[in-house]
PDB file of N, CA, C and O in Angstrom:
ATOM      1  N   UNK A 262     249.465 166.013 224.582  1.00  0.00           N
ATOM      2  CA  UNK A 262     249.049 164.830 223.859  1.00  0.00           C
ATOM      3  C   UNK A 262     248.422 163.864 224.857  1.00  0.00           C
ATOM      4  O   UNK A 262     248.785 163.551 225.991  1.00  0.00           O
ATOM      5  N   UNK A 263     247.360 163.472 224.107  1.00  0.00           N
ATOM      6  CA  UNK A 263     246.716 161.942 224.993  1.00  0.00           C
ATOM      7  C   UNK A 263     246.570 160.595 224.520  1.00  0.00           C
ATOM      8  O   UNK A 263     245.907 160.426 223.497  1.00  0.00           O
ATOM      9  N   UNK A 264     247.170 159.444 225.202  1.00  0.00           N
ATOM     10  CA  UNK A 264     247.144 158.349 224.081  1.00  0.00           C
ATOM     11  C   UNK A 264     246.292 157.480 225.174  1.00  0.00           C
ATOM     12  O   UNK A 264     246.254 157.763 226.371  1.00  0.00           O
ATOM     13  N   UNK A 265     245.541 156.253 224.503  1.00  0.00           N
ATOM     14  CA  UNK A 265     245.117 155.197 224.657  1.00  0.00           C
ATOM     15  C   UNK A 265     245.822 153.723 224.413  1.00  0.00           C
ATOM     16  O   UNK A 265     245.662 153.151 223.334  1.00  0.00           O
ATOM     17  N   UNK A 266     246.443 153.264 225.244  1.00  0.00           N
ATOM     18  CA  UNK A 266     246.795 151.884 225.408  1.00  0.00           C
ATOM     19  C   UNK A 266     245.158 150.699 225.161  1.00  0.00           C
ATOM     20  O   UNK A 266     244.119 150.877 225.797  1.00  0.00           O
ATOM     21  N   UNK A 267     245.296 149.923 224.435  1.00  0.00           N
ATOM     22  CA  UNK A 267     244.414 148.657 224.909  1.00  0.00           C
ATOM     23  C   UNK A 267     244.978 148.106 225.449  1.00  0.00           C
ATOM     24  O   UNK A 267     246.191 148.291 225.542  1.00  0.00           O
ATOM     25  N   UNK A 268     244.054 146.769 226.310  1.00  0.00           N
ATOM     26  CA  UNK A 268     244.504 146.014 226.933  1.00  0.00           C
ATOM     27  C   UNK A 268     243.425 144.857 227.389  1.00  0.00           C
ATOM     28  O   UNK A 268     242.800 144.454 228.370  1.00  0.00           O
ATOM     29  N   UNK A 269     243.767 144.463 225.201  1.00  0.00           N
ATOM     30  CA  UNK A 269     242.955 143.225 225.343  1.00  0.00           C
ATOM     31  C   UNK A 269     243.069 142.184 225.856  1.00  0.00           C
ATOM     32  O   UNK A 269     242.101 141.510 226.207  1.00  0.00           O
ATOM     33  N   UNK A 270     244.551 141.764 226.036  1.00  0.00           N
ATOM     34  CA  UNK A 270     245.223 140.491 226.930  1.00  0.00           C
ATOM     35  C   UNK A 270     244.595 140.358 228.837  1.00  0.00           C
ATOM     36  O   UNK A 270     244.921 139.476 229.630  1.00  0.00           O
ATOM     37  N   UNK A 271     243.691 141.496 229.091  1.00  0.00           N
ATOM     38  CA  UNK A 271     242.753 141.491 230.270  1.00  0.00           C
ATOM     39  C   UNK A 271     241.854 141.629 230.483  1.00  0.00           C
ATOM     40  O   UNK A 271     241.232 141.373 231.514  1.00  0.00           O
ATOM     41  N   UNK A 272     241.458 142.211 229.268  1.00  0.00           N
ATOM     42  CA  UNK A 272     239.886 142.335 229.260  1.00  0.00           C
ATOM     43  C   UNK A 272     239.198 143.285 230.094  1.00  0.00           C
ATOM     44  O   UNK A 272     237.992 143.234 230.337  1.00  0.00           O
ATOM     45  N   UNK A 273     240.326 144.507 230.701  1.00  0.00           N
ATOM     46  CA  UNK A 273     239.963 145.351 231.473  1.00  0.00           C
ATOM     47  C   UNK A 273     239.535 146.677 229.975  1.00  0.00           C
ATOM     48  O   UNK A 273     239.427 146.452 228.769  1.00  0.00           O
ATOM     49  N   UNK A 274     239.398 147.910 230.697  1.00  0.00           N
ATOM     50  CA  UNK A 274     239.697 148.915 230.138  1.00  0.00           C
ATOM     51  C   UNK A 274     240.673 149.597 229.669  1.00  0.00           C
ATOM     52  O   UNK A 274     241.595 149.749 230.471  1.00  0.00           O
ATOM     53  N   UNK A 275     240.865 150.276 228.204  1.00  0.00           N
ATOM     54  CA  UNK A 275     241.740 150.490 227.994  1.00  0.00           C
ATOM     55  C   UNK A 275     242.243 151.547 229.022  1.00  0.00           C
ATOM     56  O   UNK A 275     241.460 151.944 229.886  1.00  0.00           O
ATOM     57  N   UNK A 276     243.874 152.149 228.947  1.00  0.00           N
ATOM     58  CA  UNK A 276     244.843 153.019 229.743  1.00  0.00           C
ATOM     59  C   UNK A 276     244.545 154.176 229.388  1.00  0.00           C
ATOM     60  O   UNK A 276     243.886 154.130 228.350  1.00  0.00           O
ATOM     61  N   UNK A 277     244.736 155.348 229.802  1.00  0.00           N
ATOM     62  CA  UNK A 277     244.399 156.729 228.940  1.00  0.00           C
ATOM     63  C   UNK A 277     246.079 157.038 229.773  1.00  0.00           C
ATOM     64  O   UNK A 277     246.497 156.388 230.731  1.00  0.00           O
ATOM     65  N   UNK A 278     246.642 157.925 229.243  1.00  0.00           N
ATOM     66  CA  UNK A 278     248.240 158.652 230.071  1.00  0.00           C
ATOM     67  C   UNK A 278     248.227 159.952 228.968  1.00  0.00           C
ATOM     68  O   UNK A 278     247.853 159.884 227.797  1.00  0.00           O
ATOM     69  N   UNK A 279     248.686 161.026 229.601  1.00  0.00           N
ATOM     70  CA  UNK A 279     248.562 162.741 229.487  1.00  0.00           C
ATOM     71  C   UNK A 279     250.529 162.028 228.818  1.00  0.00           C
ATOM     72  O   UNK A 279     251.111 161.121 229.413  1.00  0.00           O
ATOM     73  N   UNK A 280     251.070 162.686 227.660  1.00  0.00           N
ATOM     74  CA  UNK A 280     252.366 163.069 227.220  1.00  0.00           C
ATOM     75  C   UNK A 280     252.755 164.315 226.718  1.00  0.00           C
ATOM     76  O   UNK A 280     251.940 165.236 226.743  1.00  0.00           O
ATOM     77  N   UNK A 281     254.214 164.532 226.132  1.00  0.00           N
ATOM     78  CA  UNK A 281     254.555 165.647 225.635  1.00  0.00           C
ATOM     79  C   UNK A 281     254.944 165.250 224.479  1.00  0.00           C
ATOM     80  O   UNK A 281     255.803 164.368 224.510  1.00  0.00           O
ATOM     81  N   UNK A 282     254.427 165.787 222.936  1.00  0.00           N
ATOM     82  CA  UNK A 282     255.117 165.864 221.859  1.00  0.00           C
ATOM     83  C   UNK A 282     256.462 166.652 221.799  1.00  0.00           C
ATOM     84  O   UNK A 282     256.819 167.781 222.138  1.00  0.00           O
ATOM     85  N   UNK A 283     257.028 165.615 221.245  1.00  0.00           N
ATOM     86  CA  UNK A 283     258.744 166.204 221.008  1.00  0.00           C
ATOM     87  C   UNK A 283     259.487 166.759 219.631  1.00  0.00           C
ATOM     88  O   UNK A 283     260.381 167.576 219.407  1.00  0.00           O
ATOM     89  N   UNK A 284     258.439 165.671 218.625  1.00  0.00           N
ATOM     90  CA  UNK A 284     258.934 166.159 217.323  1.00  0.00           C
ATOM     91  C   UNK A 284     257.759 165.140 216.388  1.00  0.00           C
ATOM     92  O   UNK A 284     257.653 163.917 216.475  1.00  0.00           O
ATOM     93  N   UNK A 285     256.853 166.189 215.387  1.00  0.00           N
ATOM     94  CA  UNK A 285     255.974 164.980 214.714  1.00  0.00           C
ATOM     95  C   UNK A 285     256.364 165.325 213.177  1.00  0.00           C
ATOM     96  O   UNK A 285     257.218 166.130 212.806  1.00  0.00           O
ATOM     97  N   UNK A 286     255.554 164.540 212.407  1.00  0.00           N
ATOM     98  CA  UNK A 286     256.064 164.352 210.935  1.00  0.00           C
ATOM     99  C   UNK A 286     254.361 163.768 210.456  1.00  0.00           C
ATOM    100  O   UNK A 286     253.400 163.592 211.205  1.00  0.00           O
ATOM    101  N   UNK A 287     254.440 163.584 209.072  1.00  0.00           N
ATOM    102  CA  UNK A 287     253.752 162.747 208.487  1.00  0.00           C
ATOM    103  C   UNK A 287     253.389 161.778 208.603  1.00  0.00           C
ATOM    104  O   UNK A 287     252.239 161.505 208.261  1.00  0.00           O
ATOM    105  N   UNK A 288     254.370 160.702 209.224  1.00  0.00           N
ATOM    106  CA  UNK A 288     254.539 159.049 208.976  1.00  0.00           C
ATOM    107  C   UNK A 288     254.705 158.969 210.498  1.00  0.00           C
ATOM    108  O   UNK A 288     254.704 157.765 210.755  1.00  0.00           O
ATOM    109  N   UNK A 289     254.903 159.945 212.072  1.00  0.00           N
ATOM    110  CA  UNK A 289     255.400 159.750 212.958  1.00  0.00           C
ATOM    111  C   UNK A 289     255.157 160.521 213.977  1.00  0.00           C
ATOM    112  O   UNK A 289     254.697 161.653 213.828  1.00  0.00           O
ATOM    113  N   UNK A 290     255.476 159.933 215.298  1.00  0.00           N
ATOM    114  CA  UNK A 290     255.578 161.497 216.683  1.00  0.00           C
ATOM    115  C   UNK A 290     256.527 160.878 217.453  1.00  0.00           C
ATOM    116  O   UNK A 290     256.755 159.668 217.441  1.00  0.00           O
ATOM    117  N   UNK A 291     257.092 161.717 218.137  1.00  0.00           N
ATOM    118  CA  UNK A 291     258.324 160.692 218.852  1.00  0.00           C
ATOM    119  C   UNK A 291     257.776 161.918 220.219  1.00  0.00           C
ATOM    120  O   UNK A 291     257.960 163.125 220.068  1.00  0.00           O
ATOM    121  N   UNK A 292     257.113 161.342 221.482  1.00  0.00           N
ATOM    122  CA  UNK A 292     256.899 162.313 222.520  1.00  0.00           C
ATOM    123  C   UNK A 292     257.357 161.494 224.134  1.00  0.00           C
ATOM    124  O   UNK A 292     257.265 160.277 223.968  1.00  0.00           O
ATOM    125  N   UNK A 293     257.710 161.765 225.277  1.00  0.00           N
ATOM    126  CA  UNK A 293     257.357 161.789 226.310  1.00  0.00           C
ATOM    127  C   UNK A 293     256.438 160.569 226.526  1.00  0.00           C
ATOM    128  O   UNK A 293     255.382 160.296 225.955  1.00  0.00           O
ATOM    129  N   UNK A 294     257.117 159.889 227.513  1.00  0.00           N
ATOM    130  CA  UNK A 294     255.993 158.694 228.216  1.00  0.00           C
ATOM    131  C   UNK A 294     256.589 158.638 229.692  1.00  0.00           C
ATOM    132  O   UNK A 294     257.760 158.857 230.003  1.00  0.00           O
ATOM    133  N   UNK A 295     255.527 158.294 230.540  1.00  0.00           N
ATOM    134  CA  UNK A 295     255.846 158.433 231.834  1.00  0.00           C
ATOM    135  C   UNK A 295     256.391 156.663 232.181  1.00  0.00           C
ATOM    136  O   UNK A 295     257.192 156.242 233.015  1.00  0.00           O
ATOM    137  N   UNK A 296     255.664 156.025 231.272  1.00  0.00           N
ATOM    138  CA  UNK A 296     256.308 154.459 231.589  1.00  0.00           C
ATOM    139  C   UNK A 296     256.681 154.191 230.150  1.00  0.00           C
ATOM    140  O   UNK A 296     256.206 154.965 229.318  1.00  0.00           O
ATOM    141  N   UNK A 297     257.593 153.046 229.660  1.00  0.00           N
ATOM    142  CA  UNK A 297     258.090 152.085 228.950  1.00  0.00           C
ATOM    143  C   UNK A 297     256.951 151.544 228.183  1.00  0.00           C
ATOM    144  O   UNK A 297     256.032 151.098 228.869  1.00  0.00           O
ATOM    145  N   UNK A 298     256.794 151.480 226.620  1.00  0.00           N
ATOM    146  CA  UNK A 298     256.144 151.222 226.305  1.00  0.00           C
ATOM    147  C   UNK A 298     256.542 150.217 225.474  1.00  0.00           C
ATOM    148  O   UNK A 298     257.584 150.643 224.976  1.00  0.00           O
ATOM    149  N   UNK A 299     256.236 148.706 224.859  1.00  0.00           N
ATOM    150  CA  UNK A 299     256.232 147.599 223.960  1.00  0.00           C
ATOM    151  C   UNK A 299     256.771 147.981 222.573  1.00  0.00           C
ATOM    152  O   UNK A 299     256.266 148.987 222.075  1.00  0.00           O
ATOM    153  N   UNK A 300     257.615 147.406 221.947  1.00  0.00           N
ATOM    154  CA  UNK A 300     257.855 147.996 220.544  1.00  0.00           C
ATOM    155  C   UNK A 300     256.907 146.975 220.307  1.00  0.00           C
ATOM    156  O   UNK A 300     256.833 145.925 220.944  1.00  0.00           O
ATOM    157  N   UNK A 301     255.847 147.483 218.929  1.00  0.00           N
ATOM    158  CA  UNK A 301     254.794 146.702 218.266  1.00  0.00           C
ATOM    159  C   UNK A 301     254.093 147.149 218.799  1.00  0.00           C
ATOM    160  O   UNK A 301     253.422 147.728 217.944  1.00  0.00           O
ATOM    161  N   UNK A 302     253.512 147.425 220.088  1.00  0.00           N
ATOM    162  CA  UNK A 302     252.406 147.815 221.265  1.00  0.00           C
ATOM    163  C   UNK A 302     251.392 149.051 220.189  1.00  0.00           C
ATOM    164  O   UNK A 302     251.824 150.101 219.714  1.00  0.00           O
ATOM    165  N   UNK A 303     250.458 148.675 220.096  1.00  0.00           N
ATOM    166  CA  UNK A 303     249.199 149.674 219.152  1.00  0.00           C
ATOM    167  C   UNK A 303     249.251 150.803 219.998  1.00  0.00           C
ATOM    168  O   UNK A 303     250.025 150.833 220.955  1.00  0.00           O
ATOM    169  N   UNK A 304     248.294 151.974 219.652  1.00  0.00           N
ATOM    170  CA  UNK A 304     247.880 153.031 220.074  1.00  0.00           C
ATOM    171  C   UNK A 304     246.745 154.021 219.688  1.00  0.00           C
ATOM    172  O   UNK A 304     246.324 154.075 218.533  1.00  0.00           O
ATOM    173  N   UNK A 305     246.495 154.426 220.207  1.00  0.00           N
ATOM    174  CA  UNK A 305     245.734 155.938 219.894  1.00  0.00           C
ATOM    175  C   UNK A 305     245.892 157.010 220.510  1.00  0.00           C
ATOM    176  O   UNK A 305     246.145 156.728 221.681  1.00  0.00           O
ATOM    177  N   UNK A 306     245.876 158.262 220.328  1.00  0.00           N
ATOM    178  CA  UNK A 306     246.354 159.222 220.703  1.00  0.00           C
ATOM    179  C   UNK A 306     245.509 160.335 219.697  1.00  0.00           C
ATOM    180  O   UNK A 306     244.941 160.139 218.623  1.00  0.00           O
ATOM    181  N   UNK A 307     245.675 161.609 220.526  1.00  0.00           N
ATOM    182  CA  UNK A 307     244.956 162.812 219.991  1.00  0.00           C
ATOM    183  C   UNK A 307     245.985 163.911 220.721  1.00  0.00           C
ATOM    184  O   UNK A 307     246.493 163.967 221.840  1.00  0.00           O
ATOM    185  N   UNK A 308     246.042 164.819 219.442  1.00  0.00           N
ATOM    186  CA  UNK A 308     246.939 166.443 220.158  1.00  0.00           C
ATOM    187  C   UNK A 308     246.131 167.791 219.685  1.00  0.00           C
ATOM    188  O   UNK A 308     245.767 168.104 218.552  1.00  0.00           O
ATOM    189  N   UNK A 309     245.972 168.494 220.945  1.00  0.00           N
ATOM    190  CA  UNK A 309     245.105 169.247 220.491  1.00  0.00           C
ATOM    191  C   UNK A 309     246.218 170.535 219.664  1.00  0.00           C
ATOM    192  O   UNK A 309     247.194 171.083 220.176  1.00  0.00           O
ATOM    193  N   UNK A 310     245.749 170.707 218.486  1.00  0.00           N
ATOM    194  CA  UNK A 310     246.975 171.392 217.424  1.00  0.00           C
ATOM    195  C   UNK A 310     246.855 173.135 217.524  1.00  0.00           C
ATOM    196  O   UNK A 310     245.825 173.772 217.744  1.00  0.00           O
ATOM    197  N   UNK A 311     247.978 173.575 217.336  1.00  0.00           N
ATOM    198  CA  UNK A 311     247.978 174.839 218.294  1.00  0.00           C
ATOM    199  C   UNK A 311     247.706 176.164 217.471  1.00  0.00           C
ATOM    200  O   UNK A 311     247.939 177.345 217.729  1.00  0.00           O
ATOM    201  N   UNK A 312     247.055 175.458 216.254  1.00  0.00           N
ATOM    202  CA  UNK A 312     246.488 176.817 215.401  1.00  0.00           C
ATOM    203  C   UNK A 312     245.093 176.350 215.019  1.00  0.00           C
ATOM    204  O   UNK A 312     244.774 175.266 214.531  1.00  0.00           O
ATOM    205  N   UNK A 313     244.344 177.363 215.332  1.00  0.00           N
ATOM    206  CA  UNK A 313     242.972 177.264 215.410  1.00  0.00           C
ATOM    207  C   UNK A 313     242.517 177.121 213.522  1.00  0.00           C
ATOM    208  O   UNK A 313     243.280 177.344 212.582  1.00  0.00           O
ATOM    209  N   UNK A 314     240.961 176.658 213.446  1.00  0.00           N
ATOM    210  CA  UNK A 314     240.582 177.063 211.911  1.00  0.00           C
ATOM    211  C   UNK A 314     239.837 178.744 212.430  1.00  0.00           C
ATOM    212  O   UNK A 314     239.630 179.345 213.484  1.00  0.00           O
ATOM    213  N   UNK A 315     239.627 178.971 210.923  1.00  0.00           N
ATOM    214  CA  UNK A 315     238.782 180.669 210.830  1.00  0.00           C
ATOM    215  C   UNK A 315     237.911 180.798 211.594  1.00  0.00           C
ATOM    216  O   UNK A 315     237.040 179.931 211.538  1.00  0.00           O
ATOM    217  N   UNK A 316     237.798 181.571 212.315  1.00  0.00           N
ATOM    218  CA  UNK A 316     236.900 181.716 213.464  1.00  0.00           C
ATOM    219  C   UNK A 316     237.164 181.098 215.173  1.00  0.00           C
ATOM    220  O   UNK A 316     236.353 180.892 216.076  1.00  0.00           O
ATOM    221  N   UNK A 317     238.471 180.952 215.118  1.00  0.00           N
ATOM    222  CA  UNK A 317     239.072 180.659 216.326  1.00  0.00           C
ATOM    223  C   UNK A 317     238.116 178.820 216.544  1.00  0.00           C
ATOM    224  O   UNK A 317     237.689 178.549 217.667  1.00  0.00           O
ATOM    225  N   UNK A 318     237.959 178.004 215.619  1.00  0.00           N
ATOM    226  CA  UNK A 318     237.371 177.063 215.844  1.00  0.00           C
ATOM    227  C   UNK A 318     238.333 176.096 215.952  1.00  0.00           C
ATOM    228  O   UNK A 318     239.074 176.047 214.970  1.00  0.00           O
ATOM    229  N   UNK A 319     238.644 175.041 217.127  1.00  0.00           N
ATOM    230  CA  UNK A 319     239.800 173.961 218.016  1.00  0.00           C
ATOM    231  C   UNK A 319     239.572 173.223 216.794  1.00  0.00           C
ATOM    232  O   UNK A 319     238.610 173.101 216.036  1.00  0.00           O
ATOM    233  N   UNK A 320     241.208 172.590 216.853  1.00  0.00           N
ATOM    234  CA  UNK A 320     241.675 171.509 215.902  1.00  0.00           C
ATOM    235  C   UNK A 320     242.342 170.374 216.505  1.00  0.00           C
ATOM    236  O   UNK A 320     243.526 170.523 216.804  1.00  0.00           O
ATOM    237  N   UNK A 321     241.759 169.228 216.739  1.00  0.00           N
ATOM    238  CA  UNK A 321     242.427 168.409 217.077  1.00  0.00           C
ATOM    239  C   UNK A 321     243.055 166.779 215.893  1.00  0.00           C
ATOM    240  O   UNK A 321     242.472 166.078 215.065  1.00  0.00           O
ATOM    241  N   UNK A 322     244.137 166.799 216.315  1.00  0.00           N
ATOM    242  CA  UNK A 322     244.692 165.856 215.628  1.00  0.00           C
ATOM    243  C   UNK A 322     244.454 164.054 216.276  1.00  0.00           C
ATOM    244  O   UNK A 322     245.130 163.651 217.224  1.00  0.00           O
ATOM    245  N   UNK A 323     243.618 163.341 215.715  1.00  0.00           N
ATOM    246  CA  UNK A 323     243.474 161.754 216.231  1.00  0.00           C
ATOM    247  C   UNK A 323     244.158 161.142 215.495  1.00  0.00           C
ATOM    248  O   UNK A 323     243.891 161.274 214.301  1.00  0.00           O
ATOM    249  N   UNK A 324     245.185 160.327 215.831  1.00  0.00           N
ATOM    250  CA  UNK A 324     246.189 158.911 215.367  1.00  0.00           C
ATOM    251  C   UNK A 324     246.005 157.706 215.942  1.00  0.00           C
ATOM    252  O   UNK A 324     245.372 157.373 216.944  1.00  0.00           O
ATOM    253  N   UNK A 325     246.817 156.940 214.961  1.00  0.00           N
ATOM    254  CA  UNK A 325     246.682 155.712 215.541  1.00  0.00           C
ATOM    255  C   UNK A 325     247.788 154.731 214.585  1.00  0.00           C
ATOM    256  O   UNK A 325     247.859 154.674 213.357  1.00  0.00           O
ATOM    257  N   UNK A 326     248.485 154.107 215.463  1.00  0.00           N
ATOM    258  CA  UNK A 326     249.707 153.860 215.100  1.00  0.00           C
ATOM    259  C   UNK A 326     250.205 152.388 216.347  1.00  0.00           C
ATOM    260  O   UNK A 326     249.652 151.746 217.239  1.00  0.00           O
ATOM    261  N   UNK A 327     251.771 152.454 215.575  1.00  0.00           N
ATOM    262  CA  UNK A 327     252.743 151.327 216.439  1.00  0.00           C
ATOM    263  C   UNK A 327     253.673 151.589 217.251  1.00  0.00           C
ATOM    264  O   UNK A 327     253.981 152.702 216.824  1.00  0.00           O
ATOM    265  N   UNK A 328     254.235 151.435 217.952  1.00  0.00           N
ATOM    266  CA  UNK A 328     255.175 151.882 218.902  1.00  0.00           C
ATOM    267  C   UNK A 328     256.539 151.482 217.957  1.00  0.00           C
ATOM    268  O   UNK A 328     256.477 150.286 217.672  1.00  0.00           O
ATOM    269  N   UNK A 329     257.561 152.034 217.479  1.00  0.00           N
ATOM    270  CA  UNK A 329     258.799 151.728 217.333  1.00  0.00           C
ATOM    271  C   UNK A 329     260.128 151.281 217.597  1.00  0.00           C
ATOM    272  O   UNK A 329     261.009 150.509 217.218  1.00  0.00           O
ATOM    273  N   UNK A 330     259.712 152.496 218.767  1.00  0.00           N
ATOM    274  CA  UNK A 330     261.126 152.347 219.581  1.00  0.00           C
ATOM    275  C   UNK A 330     260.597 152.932 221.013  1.00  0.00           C
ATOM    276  O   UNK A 330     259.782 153.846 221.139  1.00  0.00           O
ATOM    277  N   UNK A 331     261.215 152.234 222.026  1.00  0.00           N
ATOM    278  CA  UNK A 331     260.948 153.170 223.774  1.00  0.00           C
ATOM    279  C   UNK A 331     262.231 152.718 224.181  1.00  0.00           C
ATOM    280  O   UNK A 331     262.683 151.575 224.235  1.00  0.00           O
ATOM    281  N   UNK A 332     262.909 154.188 224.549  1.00  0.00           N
ATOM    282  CA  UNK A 332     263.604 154.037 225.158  1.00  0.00           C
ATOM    283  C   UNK A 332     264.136 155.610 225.823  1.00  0.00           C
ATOM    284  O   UNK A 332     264.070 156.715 225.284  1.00  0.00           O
ATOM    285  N   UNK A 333     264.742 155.186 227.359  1.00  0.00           N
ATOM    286  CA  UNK A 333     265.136 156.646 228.644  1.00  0.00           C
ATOM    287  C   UNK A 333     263.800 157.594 228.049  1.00  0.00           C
ATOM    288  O   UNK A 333     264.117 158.770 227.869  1.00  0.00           O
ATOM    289  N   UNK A 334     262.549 157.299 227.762  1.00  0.00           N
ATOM    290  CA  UNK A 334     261.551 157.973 228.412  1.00  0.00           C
ATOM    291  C   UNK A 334     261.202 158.777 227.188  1.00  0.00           C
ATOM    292  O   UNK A 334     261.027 159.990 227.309  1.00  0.00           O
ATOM    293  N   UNK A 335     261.056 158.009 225.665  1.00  0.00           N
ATOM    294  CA  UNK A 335     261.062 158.762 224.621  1.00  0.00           C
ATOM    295  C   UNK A 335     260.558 157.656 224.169  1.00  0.00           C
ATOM    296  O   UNK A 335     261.076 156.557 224.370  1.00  0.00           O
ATOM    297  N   UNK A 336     259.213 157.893 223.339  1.00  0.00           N
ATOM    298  CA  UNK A 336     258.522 156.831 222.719  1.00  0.00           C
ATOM    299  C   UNK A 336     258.549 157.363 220.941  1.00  0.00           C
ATOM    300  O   UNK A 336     258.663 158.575 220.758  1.00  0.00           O
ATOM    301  N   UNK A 337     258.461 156.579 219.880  1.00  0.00           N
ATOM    302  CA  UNK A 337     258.854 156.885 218.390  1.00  0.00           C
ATOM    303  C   UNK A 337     257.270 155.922 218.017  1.00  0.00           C
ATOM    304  O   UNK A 337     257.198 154.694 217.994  1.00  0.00           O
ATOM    305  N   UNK A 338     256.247 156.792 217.784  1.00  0.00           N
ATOM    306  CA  UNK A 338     255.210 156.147 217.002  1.00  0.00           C
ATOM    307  C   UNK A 338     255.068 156.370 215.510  1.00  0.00           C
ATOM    308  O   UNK A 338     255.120 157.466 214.952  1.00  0.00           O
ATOM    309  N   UNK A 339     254.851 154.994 214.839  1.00  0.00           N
ATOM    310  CA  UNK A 339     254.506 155.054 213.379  1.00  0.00           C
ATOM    311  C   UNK A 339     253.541 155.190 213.291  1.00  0.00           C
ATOM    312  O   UNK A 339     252.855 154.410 213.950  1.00  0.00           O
ATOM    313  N   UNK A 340     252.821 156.219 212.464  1.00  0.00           N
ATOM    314  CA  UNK A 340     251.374 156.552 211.975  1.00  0.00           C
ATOM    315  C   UNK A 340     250.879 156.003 211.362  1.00  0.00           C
ATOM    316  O   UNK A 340     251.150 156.388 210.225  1.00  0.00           O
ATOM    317  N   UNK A 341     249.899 154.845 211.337  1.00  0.00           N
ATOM    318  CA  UNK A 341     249.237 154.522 210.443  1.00  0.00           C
ATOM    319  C   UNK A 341     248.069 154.778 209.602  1.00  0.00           C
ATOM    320  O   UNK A 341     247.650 154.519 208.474  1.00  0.00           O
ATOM    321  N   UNK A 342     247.704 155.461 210.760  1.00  0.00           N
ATOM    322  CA  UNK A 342     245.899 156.151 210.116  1.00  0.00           C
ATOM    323  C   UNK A 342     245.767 158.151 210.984  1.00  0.00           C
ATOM    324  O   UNK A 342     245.970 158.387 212.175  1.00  0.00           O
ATOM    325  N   UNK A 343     245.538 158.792 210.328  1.00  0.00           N
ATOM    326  CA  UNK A 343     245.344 159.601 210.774  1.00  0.00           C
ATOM    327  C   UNK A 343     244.479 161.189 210.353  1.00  0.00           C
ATOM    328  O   UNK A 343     244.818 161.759 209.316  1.00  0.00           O
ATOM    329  N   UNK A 344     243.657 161.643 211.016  1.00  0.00           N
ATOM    330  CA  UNK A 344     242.501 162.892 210.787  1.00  0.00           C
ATOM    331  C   UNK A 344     242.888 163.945 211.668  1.00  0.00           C
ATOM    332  O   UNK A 344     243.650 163.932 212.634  1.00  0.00           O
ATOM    333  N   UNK A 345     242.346 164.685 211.250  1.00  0.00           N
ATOM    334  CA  UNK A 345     242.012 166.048 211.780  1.00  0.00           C
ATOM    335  C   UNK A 345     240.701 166.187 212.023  1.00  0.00           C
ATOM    336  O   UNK A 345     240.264 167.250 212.463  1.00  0.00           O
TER     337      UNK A 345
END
């Protein structure tokens, strides 16, 4: 998984950080973060999904969501918008 932090409060560029999905759902992903992340804190993120379409053609999953909960190195995102 790859997510995007903003970081409009600097006016720099947003963050990009490499994670591990742990468990996803409909409404959610709860994966791996190397730092502490903001409950409320936005996001975006993409996982590349591990069954191809017909013809061996890549599927990737783009979200975008809220942070829930962070905590000992386990982040809980709510989905708000999300494609294939």
């Amino acid at each position: 998984m790859r997510f995007t932090l903003p970081r409009p409060e600097s006016g720099g560029t947003p963050v990009s950080r490499s994670a591990r999905s742990i468990d996803i759902s409909r409404d959610g992903i709860l994966f791996t973060s190397p730092e502490p992340l903001a409950v409320g804190q936005t996001m975006e993120g993409s996982i590349d999904w591990p069954v191809r379409q017909t013809g061996g053609i890549p599927v990737k999953l783009e979200v975008k969501g809220a942070v829930v909960r962070s905590e000992s190195g386990r982040i809980a995102l709510q989905i708000v918008r999300f494609e294939f």
